[in-house]
mmCIF file of C-alpha atoms and ligand atoms in Angstrom:
data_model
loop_
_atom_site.group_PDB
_atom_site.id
_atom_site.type_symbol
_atom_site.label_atom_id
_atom_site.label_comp_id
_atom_site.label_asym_id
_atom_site.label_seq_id
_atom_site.Cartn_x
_atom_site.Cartn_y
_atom_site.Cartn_z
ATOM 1 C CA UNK B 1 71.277 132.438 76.403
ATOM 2 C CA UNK B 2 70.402 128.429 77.139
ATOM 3 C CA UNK B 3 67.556 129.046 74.204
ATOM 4 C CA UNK B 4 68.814 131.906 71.834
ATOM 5 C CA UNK B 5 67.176 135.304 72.170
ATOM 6 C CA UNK B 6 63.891 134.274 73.969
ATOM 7 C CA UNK B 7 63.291 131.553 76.041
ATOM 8 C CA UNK B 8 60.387 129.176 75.472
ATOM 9 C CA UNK B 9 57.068 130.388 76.293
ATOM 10 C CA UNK B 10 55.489 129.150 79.730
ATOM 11 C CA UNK B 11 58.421 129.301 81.051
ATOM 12 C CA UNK B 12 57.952 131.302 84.889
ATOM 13 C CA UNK B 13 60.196 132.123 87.775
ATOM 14 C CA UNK B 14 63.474 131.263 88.160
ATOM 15 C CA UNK B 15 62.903 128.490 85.228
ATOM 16 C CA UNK B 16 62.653 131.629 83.170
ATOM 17 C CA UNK B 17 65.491 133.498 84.881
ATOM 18 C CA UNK B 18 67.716 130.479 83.448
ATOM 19 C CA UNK B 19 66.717 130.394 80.257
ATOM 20 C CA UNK B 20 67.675 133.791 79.644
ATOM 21 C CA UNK B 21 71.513 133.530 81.744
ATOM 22 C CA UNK B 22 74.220 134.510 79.119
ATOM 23 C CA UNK B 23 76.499 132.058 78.955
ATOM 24 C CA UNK B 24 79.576 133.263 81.365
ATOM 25 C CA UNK B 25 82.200 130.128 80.526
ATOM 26 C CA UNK B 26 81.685 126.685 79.141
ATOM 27 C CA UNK B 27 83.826 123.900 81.107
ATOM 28 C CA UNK B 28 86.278 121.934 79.142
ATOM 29 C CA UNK B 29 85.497 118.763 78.269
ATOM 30 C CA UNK B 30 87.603 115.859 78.532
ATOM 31 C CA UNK B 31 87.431 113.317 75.938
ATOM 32 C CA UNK B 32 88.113 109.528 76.713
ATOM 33 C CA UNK B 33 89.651 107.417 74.197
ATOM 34 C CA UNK B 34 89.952 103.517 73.481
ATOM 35 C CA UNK B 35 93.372 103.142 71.640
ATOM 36 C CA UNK B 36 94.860 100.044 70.400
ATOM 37 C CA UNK B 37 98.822 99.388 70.765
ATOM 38 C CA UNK B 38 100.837 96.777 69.659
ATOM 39 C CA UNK B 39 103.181 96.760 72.553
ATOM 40 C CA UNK B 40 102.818 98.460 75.705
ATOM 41 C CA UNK B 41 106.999 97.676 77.013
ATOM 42 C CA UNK B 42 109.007 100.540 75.508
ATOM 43 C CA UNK B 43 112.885 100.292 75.537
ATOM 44 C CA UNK B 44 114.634 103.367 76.581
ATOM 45 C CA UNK B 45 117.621 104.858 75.349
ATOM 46 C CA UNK B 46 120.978 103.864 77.121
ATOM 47 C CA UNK B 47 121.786 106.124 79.858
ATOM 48 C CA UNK B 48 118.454 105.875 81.389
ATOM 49 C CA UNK B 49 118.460 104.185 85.235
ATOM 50 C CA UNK B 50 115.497 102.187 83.985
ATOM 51 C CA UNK B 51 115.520 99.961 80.770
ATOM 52 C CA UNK B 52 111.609 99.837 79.848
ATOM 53 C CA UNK B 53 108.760 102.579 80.504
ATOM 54 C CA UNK B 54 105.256 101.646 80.326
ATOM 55 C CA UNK B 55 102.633 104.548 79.906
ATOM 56 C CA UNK B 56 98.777 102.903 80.550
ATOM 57 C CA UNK B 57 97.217 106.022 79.021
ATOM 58 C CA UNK B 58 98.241 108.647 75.746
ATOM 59 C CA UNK B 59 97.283 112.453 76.979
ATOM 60 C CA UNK B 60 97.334 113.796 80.584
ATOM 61 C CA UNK B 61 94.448 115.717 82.277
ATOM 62 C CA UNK B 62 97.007 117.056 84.887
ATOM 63 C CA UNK B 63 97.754 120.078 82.262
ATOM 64 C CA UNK B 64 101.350 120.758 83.594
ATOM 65 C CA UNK B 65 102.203 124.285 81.970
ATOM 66 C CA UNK B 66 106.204 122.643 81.451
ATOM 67 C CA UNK B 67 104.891 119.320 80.595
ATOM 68 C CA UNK B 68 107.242 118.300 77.571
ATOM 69 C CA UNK B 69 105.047 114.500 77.311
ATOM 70 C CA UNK B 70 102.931 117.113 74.782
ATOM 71 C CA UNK B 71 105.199 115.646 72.006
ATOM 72 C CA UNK B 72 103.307 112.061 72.219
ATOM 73 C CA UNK B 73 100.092 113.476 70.979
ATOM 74 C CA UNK B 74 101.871 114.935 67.857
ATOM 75 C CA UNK B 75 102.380 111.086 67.432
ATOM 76 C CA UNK B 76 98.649 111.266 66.465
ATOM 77 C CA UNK B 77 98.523 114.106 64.731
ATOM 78 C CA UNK B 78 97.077 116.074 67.331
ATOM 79 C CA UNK B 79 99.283 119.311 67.705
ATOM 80 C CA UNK B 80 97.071 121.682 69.926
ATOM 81 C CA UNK B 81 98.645 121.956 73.059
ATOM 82 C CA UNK B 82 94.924 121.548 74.652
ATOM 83 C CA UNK B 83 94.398 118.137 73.110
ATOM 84 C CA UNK B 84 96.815 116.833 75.324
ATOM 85 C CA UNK B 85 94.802 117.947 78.345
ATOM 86 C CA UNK B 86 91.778 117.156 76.802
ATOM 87 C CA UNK B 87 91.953 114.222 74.688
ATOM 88 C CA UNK B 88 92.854 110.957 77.128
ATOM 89 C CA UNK B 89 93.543 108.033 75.742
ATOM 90 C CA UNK B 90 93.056 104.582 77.140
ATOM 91 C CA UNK B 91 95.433 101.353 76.187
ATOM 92 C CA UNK B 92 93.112 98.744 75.023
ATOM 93 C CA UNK B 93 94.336 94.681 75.390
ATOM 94 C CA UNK B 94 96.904 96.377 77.683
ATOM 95 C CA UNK B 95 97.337 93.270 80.107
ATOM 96 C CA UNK B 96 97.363 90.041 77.723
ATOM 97 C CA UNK B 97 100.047 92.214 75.878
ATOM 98 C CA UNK B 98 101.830 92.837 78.791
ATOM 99 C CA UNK B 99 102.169 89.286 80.117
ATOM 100 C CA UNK B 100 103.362 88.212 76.848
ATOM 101 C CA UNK B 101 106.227 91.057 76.946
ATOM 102 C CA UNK B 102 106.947 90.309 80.244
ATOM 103 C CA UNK B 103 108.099 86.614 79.296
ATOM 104 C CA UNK B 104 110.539 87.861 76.565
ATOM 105 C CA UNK B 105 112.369 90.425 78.850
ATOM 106 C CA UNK B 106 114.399 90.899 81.793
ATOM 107 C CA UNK B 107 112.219 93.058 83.943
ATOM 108 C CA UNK B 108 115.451 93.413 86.426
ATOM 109 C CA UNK B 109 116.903 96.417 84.757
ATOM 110 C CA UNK B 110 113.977 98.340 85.586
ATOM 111 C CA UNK B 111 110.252 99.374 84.269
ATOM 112 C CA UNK B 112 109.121 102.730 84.525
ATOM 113 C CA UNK B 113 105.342 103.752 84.746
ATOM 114 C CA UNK B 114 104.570 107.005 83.857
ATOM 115 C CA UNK B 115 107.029 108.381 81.997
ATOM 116 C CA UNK B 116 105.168 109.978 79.565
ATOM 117 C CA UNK B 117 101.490 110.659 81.029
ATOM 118 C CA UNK B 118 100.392 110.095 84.618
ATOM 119 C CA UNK B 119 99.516 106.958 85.518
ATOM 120 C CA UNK B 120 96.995 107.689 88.338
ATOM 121 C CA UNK B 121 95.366 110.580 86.722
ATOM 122 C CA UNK B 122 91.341 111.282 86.623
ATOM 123 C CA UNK B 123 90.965 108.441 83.862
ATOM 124 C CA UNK B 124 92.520 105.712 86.104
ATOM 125 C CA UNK B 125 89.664 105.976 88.085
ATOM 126 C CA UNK B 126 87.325 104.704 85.439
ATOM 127 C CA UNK B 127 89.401 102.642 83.111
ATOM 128 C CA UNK B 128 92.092 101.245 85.673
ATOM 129 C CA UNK B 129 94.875 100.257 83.217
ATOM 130 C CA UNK B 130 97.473 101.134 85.844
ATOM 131 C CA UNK B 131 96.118 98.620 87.994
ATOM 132 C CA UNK B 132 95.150 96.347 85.345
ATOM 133 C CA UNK B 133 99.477 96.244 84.536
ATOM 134 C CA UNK B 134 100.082 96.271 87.986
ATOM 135 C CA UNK B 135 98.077 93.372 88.112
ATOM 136 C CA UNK B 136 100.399 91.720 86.036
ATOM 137 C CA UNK B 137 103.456 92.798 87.641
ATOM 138 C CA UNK B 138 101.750 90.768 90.517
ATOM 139 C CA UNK B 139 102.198 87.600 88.746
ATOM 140 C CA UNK B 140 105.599 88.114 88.330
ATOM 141 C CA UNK B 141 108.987 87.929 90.243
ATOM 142 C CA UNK B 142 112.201 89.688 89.498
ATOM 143 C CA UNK B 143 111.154 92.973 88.148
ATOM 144 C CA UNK B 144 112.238 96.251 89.225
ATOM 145 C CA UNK B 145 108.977 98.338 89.013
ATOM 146 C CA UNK B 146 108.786 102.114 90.022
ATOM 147 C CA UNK B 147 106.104 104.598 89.862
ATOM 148 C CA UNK B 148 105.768 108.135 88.919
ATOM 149 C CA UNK B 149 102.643 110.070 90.023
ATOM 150 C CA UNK B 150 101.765 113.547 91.255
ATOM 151 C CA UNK B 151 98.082 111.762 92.212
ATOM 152 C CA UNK B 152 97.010 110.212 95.670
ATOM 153 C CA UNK B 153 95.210 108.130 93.944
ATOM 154 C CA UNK B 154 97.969 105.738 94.245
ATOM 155 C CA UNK B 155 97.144 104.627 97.757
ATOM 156 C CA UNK B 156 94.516 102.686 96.305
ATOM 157 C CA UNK B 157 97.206 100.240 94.775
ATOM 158 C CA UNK B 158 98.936 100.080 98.114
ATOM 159 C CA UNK B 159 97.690 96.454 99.044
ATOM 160 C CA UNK B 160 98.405 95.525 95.101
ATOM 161 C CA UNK B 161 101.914 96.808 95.349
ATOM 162 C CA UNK B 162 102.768 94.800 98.663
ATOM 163 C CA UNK B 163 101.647 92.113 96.861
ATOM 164 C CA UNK B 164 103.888 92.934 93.490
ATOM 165 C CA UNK B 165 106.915 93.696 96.178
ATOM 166 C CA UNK B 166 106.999 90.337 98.216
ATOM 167 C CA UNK B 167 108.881 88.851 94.308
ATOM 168 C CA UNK B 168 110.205 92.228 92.879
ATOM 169 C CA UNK B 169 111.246 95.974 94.076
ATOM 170 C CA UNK B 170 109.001 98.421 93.415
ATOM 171 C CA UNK B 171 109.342 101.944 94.674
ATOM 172 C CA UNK B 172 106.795 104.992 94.299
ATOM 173 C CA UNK B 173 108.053 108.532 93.128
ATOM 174 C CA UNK B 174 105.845 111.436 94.219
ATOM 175 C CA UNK B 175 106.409 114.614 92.390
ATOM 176 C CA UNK B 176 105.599 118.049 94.133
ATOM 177 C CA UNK B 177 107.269 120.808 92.580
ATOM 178 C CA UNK B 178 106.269 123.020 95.380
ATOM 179 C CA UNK B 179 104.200 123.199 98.536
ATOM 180 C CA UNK B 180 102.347 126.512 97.710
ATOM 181 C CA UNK B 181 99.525 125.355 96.834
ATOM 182 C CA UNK B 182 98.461 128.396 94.842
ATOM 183 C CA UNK B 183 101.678 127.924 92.635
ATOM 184 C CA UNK B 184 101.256 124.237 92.443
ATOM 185 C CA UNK B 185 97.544 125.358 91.264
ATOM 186 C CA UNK B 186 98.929 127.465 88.579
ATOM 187 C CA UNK B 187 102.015 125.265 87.536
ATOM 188 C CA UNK B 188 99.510 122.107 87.554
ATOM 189 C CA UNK B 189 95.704 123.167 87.507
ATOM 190 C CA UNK B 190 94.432 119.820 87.364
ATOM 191 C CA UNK B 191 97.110 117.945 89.674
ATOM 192 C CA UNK B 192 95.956 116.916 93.363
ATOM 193 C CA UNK B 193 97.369 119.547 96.314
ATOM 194 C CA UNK B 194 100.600 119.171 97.305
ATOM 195 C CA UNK B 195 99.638 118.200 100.673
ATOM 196 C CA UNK B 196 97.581 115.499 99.138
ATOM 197 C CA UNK B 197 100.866 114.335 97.426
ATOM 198 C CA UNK B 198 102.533 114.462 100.867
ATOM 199 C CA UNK B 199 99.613 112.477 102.471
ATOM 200 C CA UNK B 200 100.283 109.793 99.899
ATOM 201 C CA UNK B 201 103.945 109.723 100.868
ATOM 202 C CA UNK B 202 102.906 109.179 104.235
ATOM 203 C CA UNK B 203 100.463 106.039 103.225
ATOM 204 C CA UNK B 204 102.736 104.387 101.211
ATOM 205 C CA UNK B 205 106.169 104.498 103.562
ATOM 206 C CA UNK B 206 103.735 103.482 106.343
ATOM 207 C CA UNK B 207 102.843 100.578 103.915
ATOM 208 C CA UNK B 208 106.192 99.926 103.743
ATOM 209 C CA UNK B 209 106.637 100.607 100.273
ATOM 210 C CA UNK B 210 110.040 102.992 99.230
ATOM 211 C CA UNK B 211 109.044 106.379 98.504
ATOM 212 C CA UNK B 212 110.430 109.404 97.188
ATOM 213 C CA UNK B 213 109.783 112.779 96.592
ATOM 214 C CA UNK B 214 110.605 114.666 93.336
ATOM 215 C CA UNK B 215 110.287 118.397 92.920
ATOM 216 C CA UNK B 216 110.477 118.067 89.253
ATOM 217 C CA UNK B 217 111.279 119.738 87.251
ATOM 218 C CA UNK B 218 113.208 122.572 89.069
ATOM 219 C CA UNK B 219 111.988 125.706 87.703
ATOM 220 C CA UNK B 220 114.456 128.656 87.609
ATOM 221 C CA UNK B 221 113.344 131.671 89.682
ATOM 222 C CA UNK B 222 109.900 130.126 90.368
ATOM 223 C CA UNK B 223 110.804 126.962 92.388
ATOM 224 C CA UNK B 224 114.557 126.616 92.601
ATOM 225 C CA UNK B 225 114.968 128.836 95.951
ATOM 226 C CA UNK B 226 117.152 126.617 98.590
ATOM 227 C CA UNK B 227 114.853 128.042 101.632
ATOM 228 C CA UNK B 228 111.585 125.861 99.172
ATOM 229 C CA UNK B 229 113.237 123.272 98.503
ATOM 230 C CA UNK B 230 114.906 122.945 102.020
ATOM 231 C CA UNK B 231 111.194 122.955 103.203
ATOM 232 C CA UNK B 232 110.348 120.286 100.773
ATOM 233 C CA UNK B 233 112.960 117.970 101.483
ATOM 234 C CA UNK B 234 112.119 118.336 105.155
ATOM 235 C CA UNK B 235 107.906 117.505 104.661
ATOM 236 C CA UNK B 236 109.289 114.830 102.322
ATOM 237 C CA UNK B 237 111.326 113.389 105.034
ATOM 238 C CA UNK B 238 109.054 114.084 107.853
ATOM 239 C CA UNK B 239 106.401 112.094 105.827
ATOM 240 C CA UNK B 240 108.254 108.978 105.374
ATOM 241 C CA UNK B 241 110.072 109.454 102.011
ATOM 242 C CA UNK B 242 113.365 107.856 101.941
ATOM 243 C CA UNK B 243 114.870 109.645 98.702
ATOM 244 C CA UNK B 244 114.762 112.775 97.075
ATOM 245 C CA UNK B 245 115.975 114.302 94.390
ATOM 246 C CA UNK B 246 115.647 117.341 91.595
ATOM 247 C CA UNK B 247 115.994 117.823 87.611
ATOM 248 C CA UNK B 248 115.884 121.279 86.239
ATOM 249 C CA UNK B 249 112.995 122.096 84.090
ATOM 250 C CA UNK B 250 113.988 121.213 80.308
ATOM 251 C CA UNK B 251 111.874 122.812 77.404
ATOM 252 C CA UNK B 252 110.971 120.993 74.412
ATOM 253 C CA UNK B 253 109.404 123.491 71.719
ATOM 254 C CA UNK B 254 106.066 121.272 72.214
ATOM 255 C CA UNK B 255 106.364 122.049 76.292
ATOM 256 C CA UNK B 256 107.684 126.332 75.156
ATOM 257 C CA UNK B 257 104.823 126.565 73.068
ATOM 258 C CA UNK B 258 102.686 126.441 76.629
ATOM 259 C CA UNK B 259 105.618 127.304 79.417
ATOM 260 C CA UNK B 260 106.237 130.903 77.633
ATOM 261 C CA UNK B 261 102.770 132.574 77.984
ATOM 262 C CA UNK B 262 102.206 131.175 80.982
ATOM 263 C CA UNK B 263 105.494 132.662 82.520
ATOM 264 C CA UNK B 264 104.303 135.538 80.856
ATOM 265 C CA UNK B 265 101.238 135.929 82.472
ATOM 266 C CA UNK B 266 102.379 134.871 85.630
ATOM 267 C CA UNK B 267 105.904 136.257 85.644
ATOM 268 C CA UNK B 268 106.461 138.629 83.139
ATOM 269 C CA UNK B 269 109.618 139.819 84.781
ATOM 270 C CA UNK B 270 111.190 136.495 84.115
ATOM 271 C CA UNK B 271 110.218 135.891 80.233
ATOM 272 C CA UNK B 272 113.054 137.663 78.419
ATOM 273 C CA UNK B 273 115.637 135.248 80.839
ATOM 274 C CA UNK B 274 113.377 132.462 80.196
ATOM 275 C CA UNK B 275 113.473 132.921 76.002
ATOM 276 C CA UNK B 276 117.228 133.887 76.228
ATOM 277 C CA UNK B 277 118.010 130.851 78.236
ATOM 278 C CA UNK B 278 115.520 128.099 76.468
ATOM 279 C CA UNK B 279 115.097 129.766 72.904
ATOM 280 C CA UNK B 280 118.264 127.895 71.444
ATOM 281 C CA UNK B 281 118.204 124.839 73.681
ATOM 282 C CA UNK B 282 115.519 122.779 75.389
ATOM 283 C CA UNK B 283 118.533 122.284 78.181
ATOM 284 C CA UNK B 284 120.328 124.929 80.685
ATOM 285 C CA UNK B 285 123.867 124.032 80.733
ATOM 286 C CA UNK B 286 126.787 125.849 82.654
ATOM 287 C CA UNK B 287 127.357 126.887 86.542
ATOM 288 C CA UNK B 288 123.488 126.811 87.527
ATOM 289 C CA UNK B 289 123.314 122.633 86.893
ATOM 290 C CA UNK B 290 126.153 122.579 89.059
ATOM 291 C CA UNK B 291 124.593 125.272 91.704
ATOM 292 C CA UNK B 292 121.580 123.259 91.908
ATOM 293 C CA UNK B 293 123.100 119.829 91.668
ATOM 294 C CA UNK B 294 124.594 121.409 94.936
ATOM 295 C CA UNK B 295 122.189 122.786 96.837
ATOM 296 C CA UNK B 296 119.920 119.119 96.397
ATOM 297 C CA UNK B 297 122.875 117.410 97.346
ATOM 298 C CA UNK B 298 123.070 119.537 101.150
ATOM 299 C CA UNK B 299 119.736 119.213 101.329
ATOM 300 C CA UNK B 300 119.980 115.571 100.868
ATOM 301 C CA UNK B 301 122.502 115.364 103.597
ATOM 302 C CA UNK B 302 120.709 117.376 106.324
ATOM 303 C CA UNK B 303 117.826 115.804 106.121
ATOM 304 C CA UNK B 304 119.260 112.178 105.959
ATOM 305 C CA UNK B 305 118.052 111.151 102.131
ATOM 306 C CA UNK B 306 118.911 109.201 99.451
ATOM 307 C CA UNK B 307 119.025 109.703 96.128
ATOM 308 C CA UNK B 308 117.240 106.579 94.784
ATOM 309 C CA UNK B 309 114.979 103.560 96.219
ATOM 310 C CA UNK B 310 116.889 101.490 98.564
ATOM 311 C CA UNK B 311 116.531 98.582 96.425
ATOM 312 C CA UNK B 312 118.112 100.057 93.580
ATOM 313 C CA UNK B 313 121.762 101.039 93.176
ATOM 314 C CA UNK B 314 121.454 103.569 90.307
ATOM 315 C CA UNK B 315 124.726 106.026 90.258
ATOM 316 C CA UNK B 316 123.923 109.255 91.704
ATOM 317 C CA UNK B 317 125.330 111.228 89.215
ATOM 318 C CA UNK B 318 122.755 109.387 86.929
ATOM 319 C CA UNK B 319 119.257 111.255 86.527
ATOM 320 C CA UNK B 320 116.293 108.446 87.886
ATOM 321 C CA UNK B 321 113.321 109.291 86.304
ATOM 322 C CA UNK B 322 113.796 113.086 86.946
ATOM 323 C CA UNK B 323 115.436 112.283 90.215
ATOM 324 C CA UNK B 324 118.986 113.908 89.558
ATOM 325 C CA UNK B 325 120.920 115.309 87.053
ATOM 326 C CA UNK B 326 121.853 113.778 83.622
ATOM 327 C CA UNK B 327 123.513 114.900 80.893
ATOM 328 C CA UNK B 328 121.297 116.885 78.209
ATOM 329 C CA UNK B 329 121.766 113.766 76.106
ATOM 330 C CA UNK B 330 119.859 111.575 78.513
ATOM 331 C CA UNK B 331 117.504 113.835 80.351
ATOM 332 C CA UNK B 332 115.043 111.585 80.656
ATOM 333 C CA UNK B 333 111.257 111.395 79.421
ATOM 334 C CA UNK B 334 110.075 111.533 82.929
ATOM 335 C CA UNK B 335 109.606 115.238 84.955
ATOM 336 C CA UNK B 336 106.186 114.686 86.091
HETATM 337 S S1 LIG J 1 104.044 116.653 83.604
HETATM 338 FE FE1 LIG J 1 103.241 114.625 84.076
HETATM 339 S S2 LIG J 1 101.449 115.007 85.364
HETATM 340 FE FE2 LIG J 1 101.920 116.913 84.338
HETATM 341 S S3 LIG J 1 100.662 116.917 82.472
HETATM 342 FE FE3 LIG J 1 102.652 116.059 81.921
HETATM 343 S S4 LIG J 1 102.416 113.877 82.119
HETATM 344 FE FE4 LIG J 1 100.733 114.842 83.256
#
């Protein structure tokens, strides 16, 4: 009860009534941070199609149940699962360092945002550091910029980034692991619908800005059927994306620690494969890379795709920032 065993006298009707209610749940509650950082440009290991990643926030509200970007909270010394979720943090100072980074590097070879947290998730609409580096990027020619979001809330940026790609390429990455919206719901409880994702795709190729559409990461025996992904590829295309792509699901033991009871609760015919096949090693190696690295590549063709930005002339056989395949060496940060 609101007021422990007996509510406080004078209290009538259905003022009463609610002082007695047991308590059924208690929301979560999201905690925003201010966090200093001494750069914001982070170099990326060689192999990756981009060169720098830039991440505007530390945490992710989304809650992905595979999300392996858990690992950058035990940075902090925060190593509940649910403080990753729950505990956002905001990059203070993040545009004067920026600009100053920006002048000692060759943005060419590519910046990433949002390799490691989502860039346009809940926070951005109160502390705006995406925008606040895009801003940046705006003063600047030359840089290869691309975007990875599973939020619509990056059609509010669309007149920013025609502005940022008159002097540089930039190119948007949508991520929709699925268009069932009650497994998307599950998979991503916090993330915007998929057709919300799709709508985005739709705003942004319309704005004339390159799009693509990521179902990332491919999950084995949840999301990895060809007749889903073939109807993916085809709401991708029919909405104006001009690439596509796919990276099977990779399991850090941060991202296991979540992934496993959730399969289990949600697939409990599929958890013994799951621990036989990710127990030993965060990466699934063998025929089924190859199997799926097929399948995307048909679906590619029949629906007239790419496999990265037009602007950019990554190898295929490279992984983008979970667009294709790479070697478990360089799987990159990015599946979100
Ligand atoms: S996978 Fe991406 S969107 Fe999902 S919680 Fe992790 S960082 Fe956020």
């Amino acid at each position: 009860m609101l007021f422990g065993d007996s509510p406080p006298p004078g209290l009538v009707g259905i003022a009463k009534l609610a002082a007695q209610s047991e308590v059924l749940e208690s929301k979560r509650i999201v905690q925003y941070f201010e966090i200093g950082c001494r750069s914001v440009l982070n170099r990326t290991r060689p192999g990756m199609p981009f060169e720098w990643s830039l991440n505007p926030y530390r945490g992710c509200e989304f809650g992905c149940r595979y999300c392996y970007a858990r690992y950058t909270h035990e940075f902090m010394e925060l190593r509940d699962s649910a403080e990753f979720e729950d505990k956002i943090y905001a990059k203070s100072n993040l545009q004067p360092i920026l600009r100053r980074e920006l002048k000692k590097i060759d943005g060419s070879g590519g910046i990433a945002i949002g390799t490691a947290t989502d860039p346009y998730q809940p926070a951005e609409r109160r502390f705006g550091r995406t925008r606040a580096a895009l801003e940046v990027f705006a003063e600047h020619s030359g840089v290869a910029l691309s975007i990875t979001t599973k939020s619509d809330l990056v059609t509010r940026d669309i007149p920013l980034l025609e502005t940022i790609a008159k002097r540089n390429s930039v190119s948007v990455n949508i991520t929709i692991t699925t268009l069932d919206t009650g497994l998307a719901r599950a998979l991503e409880p916090r993330a915007p619908r998929p057709d919300l994702r799709l709508r985005a795709v739709r705003a942004l190729a319309d704005a004339g800005i390159p799009v693509g559409v990521f179902p990332n990461p491919i999950m084995p025996l949840i999301t990895d059927q060809e007749r889903r992904l073939d109807r993916l590829a085809k709401a991708a295309r029919d909405h104006g994306a001009s690439y596509f792509g796919g990276g099977i699901l990779f399991l850090m033991p941060c991202s296991r620690r979540v992934f496993f009871p959730f399969v289990e609760q949600r697939f409990p015919h599929l958890l013994r494969r799951y621990r036989e096949r990710y127990e030993s090693d965060p990466y699934l190696k063998g025929p089924y890379r190859d199997m799926i690295r097929a399948r995307i590549n048909e679906i590619r063709d029949r629906y007239g795709l790419a496999s990265s930005p037009p602007h950019r002339d990554w190898a295929p056989e490279t992984d983008a920032q979970g667009s294709l395949f790479a070697s478990s060496a360089t799987m990159p940060a990015c599946v979100h």
